[in-house]
XYZ file of C-alpha atoms in Angstrom:
573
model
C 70.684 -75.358 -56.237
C 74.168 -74.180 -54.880
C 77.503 -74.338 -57.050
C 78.131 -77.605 -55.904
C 75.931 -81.068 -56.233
C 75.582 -83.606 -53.785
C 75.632 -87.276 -54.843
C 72.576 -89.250 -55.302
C 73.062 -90.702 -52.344
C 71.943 -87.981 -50.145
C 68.089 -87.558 -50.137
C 66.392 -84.155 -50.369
C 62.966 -84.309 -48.134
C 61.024 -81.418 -47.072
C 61.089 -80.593 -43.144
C 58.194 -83.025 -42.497
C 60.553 -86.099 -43.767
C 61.739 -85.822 -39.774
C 59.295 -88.414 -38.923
C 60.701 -90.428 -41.680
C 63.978 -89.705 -40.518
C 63.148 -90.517 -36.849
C 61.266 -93.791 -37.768
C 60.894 -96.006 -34.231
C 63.918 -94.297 -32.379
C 63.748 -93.405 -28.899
C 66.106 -90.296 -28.664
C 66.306 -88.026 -31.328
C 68.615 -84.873 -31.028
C 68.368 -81.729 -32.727
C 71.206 -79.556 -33.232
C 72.325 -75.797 -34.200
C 75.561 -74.844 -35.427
C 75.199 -71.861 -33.051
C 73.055 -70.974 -29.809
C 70.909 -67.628 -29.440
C 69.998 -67.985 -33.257
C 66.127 -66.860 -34.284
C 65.679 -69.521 -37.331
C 66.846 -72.137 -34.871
C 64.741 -71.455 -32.146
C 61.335 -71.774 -34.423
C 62.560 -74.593 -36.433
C 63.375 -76.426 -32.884
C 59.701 -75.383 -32.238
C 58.160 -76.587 -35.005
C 59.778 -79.653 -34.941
C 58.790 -80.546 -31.531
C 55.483 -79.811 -32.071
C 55.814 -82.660 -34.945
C 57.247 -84.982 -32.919
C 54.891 -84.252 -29.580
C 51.632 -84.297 -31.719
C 52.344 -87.281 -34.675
C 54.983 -89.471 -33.319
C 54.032 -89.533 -29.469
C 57.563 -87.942 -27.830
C 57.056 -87.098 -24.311
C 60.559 -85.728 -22.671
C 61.813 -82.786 -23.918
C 65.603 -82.755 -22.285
C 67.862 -78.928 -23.075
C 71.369 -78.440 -22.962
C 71.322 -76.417 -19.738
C 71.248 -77.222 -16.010
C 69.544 -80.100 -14.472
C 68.963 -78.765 -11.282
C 67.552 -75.991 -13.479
C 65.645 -77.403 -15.356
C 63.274 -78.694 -12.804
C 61.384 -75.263 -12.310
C 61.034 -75.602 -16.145
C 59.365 -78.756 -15.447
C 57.213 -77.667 -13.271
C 55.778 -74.886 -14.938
C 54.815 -76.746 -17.952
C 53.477 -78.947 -16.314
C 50.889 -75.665 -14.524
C 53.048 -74.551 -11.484
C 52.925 -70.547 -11.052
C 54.930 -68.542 -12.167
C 55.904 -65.418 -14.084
C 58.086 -66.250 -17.662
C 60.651 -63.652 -16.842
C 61.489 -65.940 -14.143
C 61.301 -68.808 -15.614
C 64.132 -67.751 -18.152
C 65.836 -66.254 -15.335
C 66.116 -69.305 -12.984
C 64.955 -72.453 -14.849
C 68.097 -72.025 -17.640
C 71.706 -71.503 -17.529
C 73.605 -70.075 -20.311
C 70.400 -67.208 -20.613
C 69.081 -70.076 -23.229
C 66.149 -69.163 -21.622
C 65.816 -65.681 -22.270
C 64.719 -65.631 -26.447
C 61.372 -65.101 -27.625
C 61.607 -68.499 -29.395
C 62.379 -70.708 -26.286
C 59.951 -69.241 -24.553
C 57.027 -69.763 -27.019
C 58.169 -73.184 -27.010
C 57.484 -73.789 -23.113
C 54.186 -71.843 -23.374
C 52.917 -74.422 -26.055
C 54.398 -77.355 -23.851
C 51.928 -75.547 -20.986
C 48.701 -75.551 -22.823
C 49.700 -78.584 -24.280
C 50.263 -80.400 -21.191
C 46.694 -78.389 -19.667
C 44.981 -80.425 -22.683
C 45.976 -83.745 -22.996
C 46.829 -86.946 -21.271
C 50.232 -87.096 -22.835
C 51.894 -85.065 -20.704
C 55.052 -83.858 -21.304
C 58.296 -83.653 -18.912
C 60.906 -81.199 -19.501
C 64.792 -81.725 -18.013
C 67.997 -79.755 -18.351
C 71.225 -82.026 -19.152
C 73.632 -80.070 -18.157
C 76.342 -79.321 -15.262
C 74.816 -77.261 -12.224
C 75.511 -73.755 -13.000
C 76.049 -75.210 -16.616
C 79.768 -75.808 -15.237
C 80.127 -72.486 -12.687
C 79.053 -73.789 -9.940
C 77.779 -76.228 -7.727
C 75.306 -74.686 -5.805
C 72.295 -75.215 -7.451
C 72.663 -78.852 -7.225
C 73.595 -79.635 -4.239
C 70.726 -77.223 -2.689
C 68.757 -80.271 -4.169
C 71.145 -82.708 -2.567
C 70.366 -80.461 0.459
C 66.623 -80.515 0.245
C 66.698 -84.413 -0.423
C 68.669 -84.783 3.060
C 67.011 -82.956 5.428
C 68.996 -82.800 8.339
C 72.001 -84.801 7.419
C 73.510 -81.949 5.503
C 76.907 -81.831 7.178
C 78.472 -84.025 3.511
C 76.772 -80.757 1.379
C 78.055 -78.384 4.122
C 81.547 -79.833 3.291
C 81.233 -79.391 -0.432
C 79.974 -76.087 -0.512
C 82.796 -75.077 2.020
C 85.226 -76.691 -0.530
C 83.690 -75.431 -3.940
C 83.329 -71.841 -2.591
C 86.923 -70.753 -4.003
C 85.416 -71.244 -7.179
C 82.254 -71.408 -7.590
C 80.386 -68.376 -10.341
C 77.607 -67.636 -12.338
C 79.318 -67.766 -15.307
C 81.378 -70.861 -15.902
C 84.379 -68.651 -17.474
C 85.040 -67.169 -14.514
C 84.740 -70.626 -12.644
C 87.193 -71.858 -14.712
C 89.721 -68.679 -14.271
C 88.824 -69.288 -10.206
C 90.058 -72.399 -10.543
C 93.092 -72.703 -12.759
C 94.430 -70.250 -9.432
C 93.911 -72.676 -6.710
C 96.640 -74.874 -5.058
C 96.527 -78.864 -5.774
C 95.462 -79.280 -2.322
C 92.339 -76.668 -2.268
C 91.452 -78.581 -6.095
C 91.956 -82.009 -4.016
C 89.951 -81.024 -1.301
C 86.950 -80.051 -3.582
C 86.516 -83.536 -5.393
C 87.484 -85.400 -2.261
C 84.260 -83.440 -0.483
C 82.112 -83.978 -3.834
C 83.354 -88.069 -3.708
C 82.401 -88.204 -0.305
C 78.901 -86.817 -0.859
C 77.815 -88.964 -3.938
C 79.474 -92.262 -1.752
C 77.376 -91.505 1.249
C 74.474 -91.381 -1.275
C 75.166 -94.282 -2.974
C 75.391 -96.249 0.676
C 71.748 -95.477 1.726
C 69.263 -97.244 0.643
C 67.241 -96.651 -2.354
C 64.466 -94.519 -1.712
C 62.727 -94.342 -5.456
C 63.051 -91.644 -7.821
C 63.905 -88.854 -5.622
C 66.543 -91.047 -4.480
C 68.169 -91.636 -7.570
C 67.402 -87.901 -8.893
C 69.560 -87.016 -5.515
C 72.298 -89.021 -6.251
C 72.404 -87.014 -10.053
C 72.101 -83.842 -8.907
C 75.688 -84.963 -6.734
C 76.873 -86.623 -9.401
C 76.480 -83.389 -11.413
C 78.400 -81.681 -8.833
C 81.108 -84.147 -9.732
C 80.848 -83.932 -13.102
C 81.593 -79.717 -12.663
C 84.721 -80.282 -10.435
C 86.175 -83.086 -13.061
C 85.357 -80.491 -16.266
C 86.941 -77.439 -14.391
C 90.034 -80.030 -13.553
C 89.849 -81.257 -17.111
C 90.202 -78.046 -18.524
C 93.021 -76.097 -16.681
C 95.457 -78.855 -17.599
C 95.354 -78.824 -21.027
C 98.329 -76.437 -22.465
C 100.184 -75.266 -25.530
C 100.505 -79.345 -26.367
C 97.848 -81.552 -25.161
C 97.237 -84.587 -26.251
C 95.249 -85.216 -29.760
C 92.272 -86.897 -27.210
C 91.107 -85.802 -23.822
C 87.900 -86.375 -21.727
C 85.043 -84.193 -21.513
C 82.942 -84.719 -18.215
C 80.203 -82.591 -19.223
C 79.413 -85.134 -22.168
C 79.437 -87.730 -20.481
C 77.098 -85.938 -17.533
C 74.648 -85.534 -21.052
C 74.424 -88.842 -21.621
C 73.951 -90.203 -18.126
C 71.432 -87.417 -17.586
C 69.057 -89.112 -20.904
C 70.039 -92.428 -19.311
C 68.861 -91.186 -15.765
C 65.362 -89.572 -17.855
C 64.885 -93.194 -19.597
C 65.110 -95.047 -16.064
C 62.634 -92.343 -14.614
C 60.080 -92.139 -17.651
C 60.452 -95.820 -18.564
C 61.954 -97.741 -21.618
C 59.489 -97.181 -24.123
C 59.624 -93.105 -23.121
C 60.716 -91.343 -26.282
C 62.828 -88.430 -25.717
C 64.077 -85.051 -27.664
C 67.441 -83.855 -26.912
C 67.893 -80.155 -28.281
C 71.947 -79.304 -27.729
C 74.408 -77.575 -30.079
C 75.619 -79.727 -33.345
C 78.995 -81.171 -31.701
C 77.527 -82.289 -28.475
C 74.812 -84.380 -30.805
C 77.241 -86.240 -33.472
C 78.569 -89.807 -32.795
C 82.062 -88.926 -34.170
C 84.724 -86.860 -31.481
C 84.189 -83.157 -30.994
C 87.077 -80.635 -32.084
C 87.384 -78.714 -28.459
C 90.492 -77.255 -29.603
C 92.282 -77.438 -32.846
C 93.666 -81.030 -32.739
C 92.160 -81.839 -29.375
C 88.858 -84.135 -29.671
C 86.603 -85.344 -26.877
C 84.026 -88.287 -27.138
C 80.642 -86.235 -27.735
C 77.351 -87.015 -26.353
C 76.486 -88.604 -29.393
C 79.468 -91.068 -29.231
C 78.205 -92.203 -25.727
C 74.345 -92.800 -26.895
C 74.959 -93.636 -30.343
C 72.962 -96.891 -31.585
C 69.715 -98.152 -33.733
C 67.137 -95.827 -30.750
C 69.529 -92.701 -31.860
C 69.088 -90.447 -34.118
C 70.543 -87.316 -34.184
C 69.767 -83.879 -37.055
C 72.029 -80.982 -37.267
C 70.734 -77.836 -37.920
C 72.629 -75.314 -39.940
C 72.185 -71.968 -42.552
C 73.699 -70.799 -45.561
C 73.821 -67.233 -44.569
C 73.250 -64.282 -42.543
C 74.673 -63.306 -38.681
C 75.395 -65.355 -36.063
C 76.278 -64.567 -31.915
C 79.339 -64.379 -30.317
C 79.451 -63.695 -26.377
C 81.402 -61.302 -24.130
C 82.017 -61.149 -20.648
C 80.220 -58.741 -18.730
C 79.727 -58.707 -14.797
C 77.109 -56.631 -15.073
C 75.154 -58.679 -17.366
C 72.793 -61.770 -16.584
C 74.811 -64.430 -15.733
C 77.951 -62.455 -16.864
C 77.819 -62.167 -20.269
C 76.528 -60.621 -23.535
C 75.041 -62.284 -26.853
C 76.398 -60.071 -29.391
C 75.586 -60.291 -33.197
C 78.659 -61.415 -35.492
C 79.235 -61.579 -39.207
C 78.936 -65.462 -40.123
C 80.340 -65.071 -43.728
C 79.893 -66.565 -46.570
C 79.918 -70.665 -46.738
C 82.940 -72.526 -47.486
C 83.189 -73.360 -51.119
C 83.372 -76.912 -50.593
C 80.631 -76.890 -47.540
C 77.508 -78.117 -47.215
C 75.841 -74.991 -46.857
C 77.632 -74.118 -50.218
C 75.753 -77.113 -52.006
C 72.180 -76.088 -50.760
C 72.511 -72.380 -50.968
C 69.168 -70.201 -52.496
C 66.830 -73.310 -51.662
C 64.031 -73.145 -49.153
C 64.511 -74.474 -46.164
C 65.316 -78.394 -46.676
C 66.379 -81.922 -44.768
C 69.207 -83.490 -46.196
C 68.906 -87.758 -45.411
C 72.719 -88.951 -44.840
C 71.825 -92.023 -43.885
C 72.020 -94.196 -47.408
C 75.729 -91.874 -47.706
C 77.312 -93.485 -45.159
C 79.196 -96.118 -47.593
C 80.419 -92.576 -48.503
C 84.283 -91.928 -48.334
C 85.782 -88.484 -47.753
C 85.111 -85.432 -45.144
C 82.232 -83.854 -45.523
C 82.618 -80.671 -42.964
C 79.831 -78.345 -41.295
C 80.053 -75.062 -39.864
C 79.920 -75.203 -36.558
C 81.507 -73.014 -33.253
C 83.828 -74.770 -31.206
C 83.060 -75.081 -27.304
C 86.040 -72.588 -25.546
C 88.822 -70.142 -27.063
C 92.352 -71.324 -26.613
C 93.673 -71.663 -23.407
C 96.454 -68.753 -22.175
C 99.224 -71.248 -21.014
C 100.334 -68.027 -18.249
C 97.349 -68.853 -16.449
C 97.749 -72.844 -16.116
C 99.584 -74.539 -13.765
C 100.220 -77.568 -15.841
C 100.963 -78.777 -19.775
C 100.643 -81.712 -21.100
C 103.091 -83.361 -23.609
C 101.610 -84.544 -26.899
C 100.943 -88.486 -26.833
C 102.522 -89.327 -30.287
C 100.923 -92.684 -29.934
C 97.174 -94.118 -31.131
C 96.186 -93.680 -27.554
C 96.130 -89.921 -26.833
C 94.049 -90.367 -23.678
C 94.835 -88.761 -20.586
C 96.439 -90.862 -17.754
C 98.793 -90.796 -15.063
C 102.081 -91.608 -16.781
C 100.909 -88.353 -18.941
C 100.088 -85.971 -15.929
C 102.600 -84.517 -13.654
C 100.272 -83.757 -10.626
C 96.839 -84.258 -11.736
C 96.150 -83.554 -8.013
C 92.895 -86.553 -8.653
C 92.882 -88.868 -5.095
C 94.322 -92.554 -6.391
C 93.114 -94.368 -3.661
C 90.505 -94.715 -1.137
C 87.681 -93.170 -3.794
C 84.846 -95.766 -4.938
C 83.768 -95.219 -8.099
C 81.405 -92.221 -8.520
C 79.999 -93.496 -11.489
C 79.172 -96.892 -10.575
C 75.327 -98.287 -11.753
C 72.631 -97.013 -9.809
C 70.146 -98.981 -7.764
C 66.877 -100.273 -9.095
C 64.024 -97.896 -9.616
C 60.151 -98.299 -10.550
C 59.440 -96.354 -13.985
C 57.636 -93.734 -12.471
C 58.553 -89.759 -13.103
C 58.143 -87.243 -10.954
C 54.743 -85.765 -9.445
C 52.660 -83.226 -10.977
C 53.000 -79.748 -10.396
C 50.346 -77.076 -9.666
C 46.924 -75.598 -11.516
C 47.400 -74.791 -15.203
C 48.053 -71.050 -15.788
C 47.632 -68.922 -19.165
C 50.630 -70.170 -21.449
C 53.113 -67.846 -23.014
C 52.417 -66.067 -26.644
C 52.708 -68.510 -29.578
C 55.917 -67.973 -31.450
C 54.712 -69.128 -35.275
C 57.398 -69.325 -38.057
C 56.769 -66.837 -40.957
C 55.026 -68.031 -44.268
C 57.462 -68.742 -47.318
C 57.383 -68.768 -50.775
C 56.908 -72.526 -51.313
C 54.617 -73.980 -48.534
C 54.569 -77.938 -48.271
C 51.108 -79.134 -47.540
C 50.831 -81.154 -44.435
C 53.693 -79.156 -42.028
C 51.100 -77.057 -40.508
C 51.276 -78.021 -36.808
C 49.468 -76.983 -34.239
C 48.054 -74.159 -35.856
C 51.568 -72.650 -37.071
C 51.918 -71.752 -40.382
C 53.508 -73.823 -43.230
C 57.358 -74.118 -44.187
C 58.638 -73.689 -47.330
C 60.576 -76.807 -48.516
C 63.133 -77.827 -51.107
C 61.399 -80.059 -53.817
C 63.097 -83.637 -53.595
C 65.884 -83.442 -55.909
C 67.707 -86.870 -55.791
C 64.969 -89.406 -54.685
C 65.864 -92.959 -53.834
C 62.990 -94.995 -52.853
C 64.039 -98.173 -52.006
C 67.275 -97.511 -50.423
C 67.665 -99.347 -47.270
C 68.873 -97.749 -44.303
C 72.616 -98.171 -44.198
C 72.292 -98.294 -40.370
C 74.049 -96.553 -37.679
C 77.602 -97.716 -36.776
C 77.423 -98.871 -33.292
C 81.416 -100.518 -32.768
C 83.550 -99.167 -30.182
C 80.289 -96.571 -29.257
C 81.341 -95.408 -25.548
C 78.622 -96.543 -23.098
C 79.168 -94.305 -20.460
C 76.380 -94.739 -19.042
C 75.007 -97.734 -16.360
C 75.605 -100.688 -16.578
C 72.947 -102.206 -18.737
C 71.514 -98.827 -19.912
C 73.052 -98.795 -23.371
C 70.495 -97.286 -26.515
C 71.575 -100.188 -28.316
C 71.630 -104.071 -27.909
C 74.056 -104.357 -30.589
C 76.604 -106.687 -28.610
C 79.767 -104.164 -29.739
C 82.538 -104.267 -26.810
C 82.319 -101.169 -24.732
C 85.362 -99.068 -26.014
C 84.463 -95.821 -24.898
C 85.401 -93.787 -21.245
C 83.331 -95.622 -18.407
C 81.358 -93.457 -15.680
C 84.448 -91.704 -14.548
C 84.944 -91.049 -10.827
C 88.134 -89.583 -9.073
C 89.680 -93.513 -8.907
C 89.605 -93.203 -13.090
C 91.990 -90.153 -13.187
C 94.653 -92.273 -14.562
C 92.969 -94.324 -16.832
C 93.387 -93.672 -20.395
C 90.496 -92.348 -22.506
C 89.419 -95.143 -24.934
C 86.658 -94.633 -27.711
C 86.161 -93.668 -31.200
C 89.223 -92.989 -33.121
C 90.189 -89.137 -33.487
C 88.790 -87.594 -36.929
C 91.758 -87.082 -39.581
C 92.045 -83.784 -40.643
C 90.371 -82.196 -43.137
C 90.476 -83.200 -46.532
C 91.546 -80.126 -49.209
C 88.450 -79.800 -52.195
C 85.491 -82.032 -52.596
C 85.757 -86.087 -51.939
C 85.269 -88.564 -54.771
C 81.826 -89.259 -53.512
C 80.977 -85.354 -54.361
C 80.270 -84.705 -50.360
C 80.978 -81.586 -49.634
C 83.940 -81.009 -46.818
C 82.844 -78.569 -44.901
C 79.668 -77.573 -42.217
C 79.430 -74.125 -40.698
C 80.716 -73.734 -37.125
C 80.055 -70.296 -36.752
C 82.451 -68.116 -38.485
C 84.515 -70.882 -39.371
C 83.717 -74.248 -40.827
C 85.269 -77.646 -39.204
C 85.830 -81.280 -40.537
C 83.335 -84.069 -39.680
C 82.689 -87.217 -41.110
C 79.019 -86.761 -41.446
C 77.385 -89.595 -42.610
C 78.769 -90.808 -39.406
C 78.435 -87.843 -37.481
C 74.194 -87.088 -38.245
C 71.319 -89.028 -39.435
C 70.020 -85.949 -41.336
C 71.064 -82.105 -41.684
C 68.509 -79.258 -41.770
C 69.372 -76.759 -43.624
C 67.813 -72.821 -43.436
C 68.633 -70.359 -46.177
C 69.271 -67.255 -43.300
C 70.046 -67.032 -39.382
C 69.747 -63.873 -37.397
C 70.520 -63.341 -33.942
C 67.446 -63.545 -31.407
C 66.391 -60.925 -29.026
C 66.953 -62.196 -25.637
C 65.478 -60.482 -22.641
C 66.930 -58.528 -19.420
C 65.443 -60.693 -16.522
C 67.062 -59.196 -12.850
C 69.741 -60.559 -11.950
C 69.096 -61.383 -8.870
C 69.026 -65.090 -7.968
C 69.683 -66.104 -11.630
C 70.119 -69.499 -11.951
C 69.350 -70.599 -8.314
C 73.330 -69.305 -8.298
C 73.598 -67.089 -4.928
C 76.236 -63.983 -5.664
C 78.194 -64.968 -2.375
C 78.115 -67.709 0.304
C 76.153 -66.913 3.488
């Protein structure tokens, strides 16, 4: 065991405790301190294959692009198709691209060739994973036939900024007048209203309407993120999240309510507690808006070895490098600390959440720190218990304030059923099997991979009950009615935001405190690994469970042509 001991209260189970851990929820999310690690990738694997094969999960949804991920869809599901393409166009962010990902959807494909429980695959992410909104309103495009003159509009007004890579999206447009910024969501508004005034046409109708939505979503994140400055407030809004969370919503309406679904997206996009964006600036997670007794959500993190770091390169796919970095050693008082030299091992938080203190995992944070020279705006700091955005707060948001219905407002009614099924079955892509370890644990062979070592269970409590997920002042973001939980807790959290919302303050859980110096009372460590760093989080509240892997290393991603990546054209025609 590591230098430091965790309290009794905190259960040691061996990777196949997941279905334990999972018990009768409906989403369960698995996390990774970093993307574009190896270790990850196969665990992520493995687990699936657990969860597909002994516990019935059918929808696996990614953090990239939903208009993406629908050519990932199909080809699990036996469309045609070469994998090099598949990375190339059915992913943003190159997620696609490593051996491990890949021998993930190949399994999915002979899977899905072989039995009746089929299952769907979805991105959850921005078009253009936030650089642009082409790719989703092409769908929007397709869906309308010959009433395209509302997507002409927005892709005339989204030009200025629109990019492959969603840093250079943003840099487009922190440099564009109020007006041109105005004219973008007012054109995006307009499209998702006409939408939502015609009448419901089934699934493809309401897959339509997210795919413009999404294009929303985009416009409000790049607005979101040029104001803040050298003094934002302690809490902002992050549209993305929220776009996650309507997107599972959106995949239970389609799949039905009984569907179970696995969300794979990095560690702070899963917890139910604020994410750190910036030091001192938090932003309702994911997690906070689909937190509740159907979610459960598992970080994933390592003691040691290298980690990735990107770099901006227009000559790369999708404009940027994954570059190996140093990850250091764990924080003394981290949780990667307490459980380093064991065998891979899942660490049951749920009996610690009676737990006080601030136990902290390594983790990356989303963005580097804004350069105030290239923003047009600042934003005071709140000094008050609401640190939300609004309009007393914002000189110039440049967000319409009247005349603009509510762009997230619930959706019409829609029959459970998913979308059609694709083409013949094709030969799947090579298996990508973990290693053997030292210490196998009978029973984790799935599907033919080979076994995982485990951590023997060091502090068992049978008996403990669950200590249950806290559900008050959970954000449902999401429809009206389409809430994980039934728990009767008032709705504190950021509604469905449209452009009408621009003033209204963000509401939800409170803002972390910072980090607490040394190890709690309750012997929790403080820290989990962000990447080179580690970051407070309350995690008991943040994560059901945390897996932990004694090494990551970097995984080798390929060089698909660029051409067409992502669906994401390199100019306007």
């Amino acid at each position: 065991m590591g230098a430091l001991l965790l309290p009794e209260s905190v259960r040691w189970l061996p990777l196949t405790g997941v279905a334990e851990v999972v018990g009768d929820a409906k989403v369960v999310a698995i996390g990774e301190n970093n993307h574009y690690i190896r270790e990850f990738g196969l665990l992520r694997d493995r687990l699936l294959r657990l969860l597909v094969t002994e516990l019935g999960f059918t929808v696996l949804a990614y953090e990239s692009g939903f208009a993406e991920g629908e050519l990932a869809d199909a080809w699990i599901r036996g469309a045609p198709g070469e994998p090099e393409v598949l990375a190339r166009n059915g992913f943003t962010f190159r997620f696609g691209e490593p051996a491990e990902v890949r021998g993930m959807l190949g399994w999915l494909r002979e899977h899905n060739r072989s039995n009746g429980n089929r299952v769907r695959f979805a991105g959850l992410d921005l078009p253009g994973a936030g650089g642009s909104p082409v790719p989703a309103l092409a769908k929007v495009r397709d869906y309308l036939g010959r009433r395209t003159e509302l997507v002409d509009a927005a892709l005339e007004a989204t030009e200025p900024y629109h990019a492959a890579n969603n840093s250079v999206a943003l840099a487009r447009y922190s440099e564009l007048a109020h007006a041109e910024r105005d004219a973008a969501t007012a054109a995006l508004a307009r499209l998702l209203l006409y939408l939502d005034a015609m009448p419901d046409g089934g699934p493809e109708h309401l897959i339509a309407r997210h795919h413009a939505l999404g294009a929303l979503r985009l416009d409000e994140h790049l607005r979101e993120f040029t104001l803040l400055g050298t003094e934002p407030p302690a809490k902002v809004v992050s549209s993305r999240d929220v776009y996650h969370a309507e997107t599972v919503r959106l995949l239970r309406r389609l799949h039905g309510p009984d569907a179970r679904i696995v969300l794979m997206m990095h560690n702070a996009h899963i917890q139910r507690v604020p994410m750190e964006l910036l030091p001192g600036i938090h932003a309702d997670s994911a997690g906070t808006h689909l937190a509740g007794p159907d979610y459960v959500a598992i970080a994933v993190t390592a003691t040691v070895g290298t980690t990735t770091d990107t770099e901006l390169n227009e000559n790369a796919p999708q404009g940027f490098d994954v570059v190996p970095h140093p990850a250091g050693p764990p924080a003394e008082d981290s949780i990667e600390a307490a459980v380093a030299g064991e065998e891979p091992v899942l660490l049951d938080l749920r009996a610690a959440r009676a737990a006080t203190g601030l136990p902290t995992l390594r983790t990356t944070r989303p963005i580097s720190p804004p350069d105030a020279e290239r923003l047009d705006a600042t934003l005071p700091d709140a000094g008050s218990a609401d640190a939300g955005l609004s309009s007393s707060e914002v000189a110039d948001a440049g967000r319409p304030d009247s005349g603009v219905a509510d762009a997230g407002r619930p959706n019409a009614g829609l029959p459970g059923a998913g979308l059609a099924d694709a083409g013949p079955a094709a030969p799947g892509l090579a298996d990508a099997g973990l290693p053997e370890s030292r210490r196998p644990a009978p029973g984790m062979a799935v599907a033919g991979l080979p076994d995982l070592g485990v951590a023997v269970a060091r502090h068992p409590n049978p008996g403990v009950a669950d200590a249950g997920r806290p559900d008050a002042g959970v954000a449902d973001a999401g429809p009206r009615g389409a809430a994980l939980h039934d728990s009767g807790a008032a709705d504190a959290g950021p509604r469905d935001a449209g452009p009408r919302d621009a003033g209204r303050p963000a509401a939800g859980p409170s803002t972390p405190a910072p980090p607490t110096p040394g190890l709690p009372a309750t012997g929790l460590p403080a820290k989990i690994r962000h990447v080179t760093t580690h970051l407070a989080v309350d995690l008991p509240a943040a994560f059901d469970a945390i897996a932990c892997l004694p090494e990551m290393t970097p995984a080798t991603l390929t060089t698909p042509d660029r051409s067409g990546q992502n669906g994401v054209p390199d100019r306007f025609e």
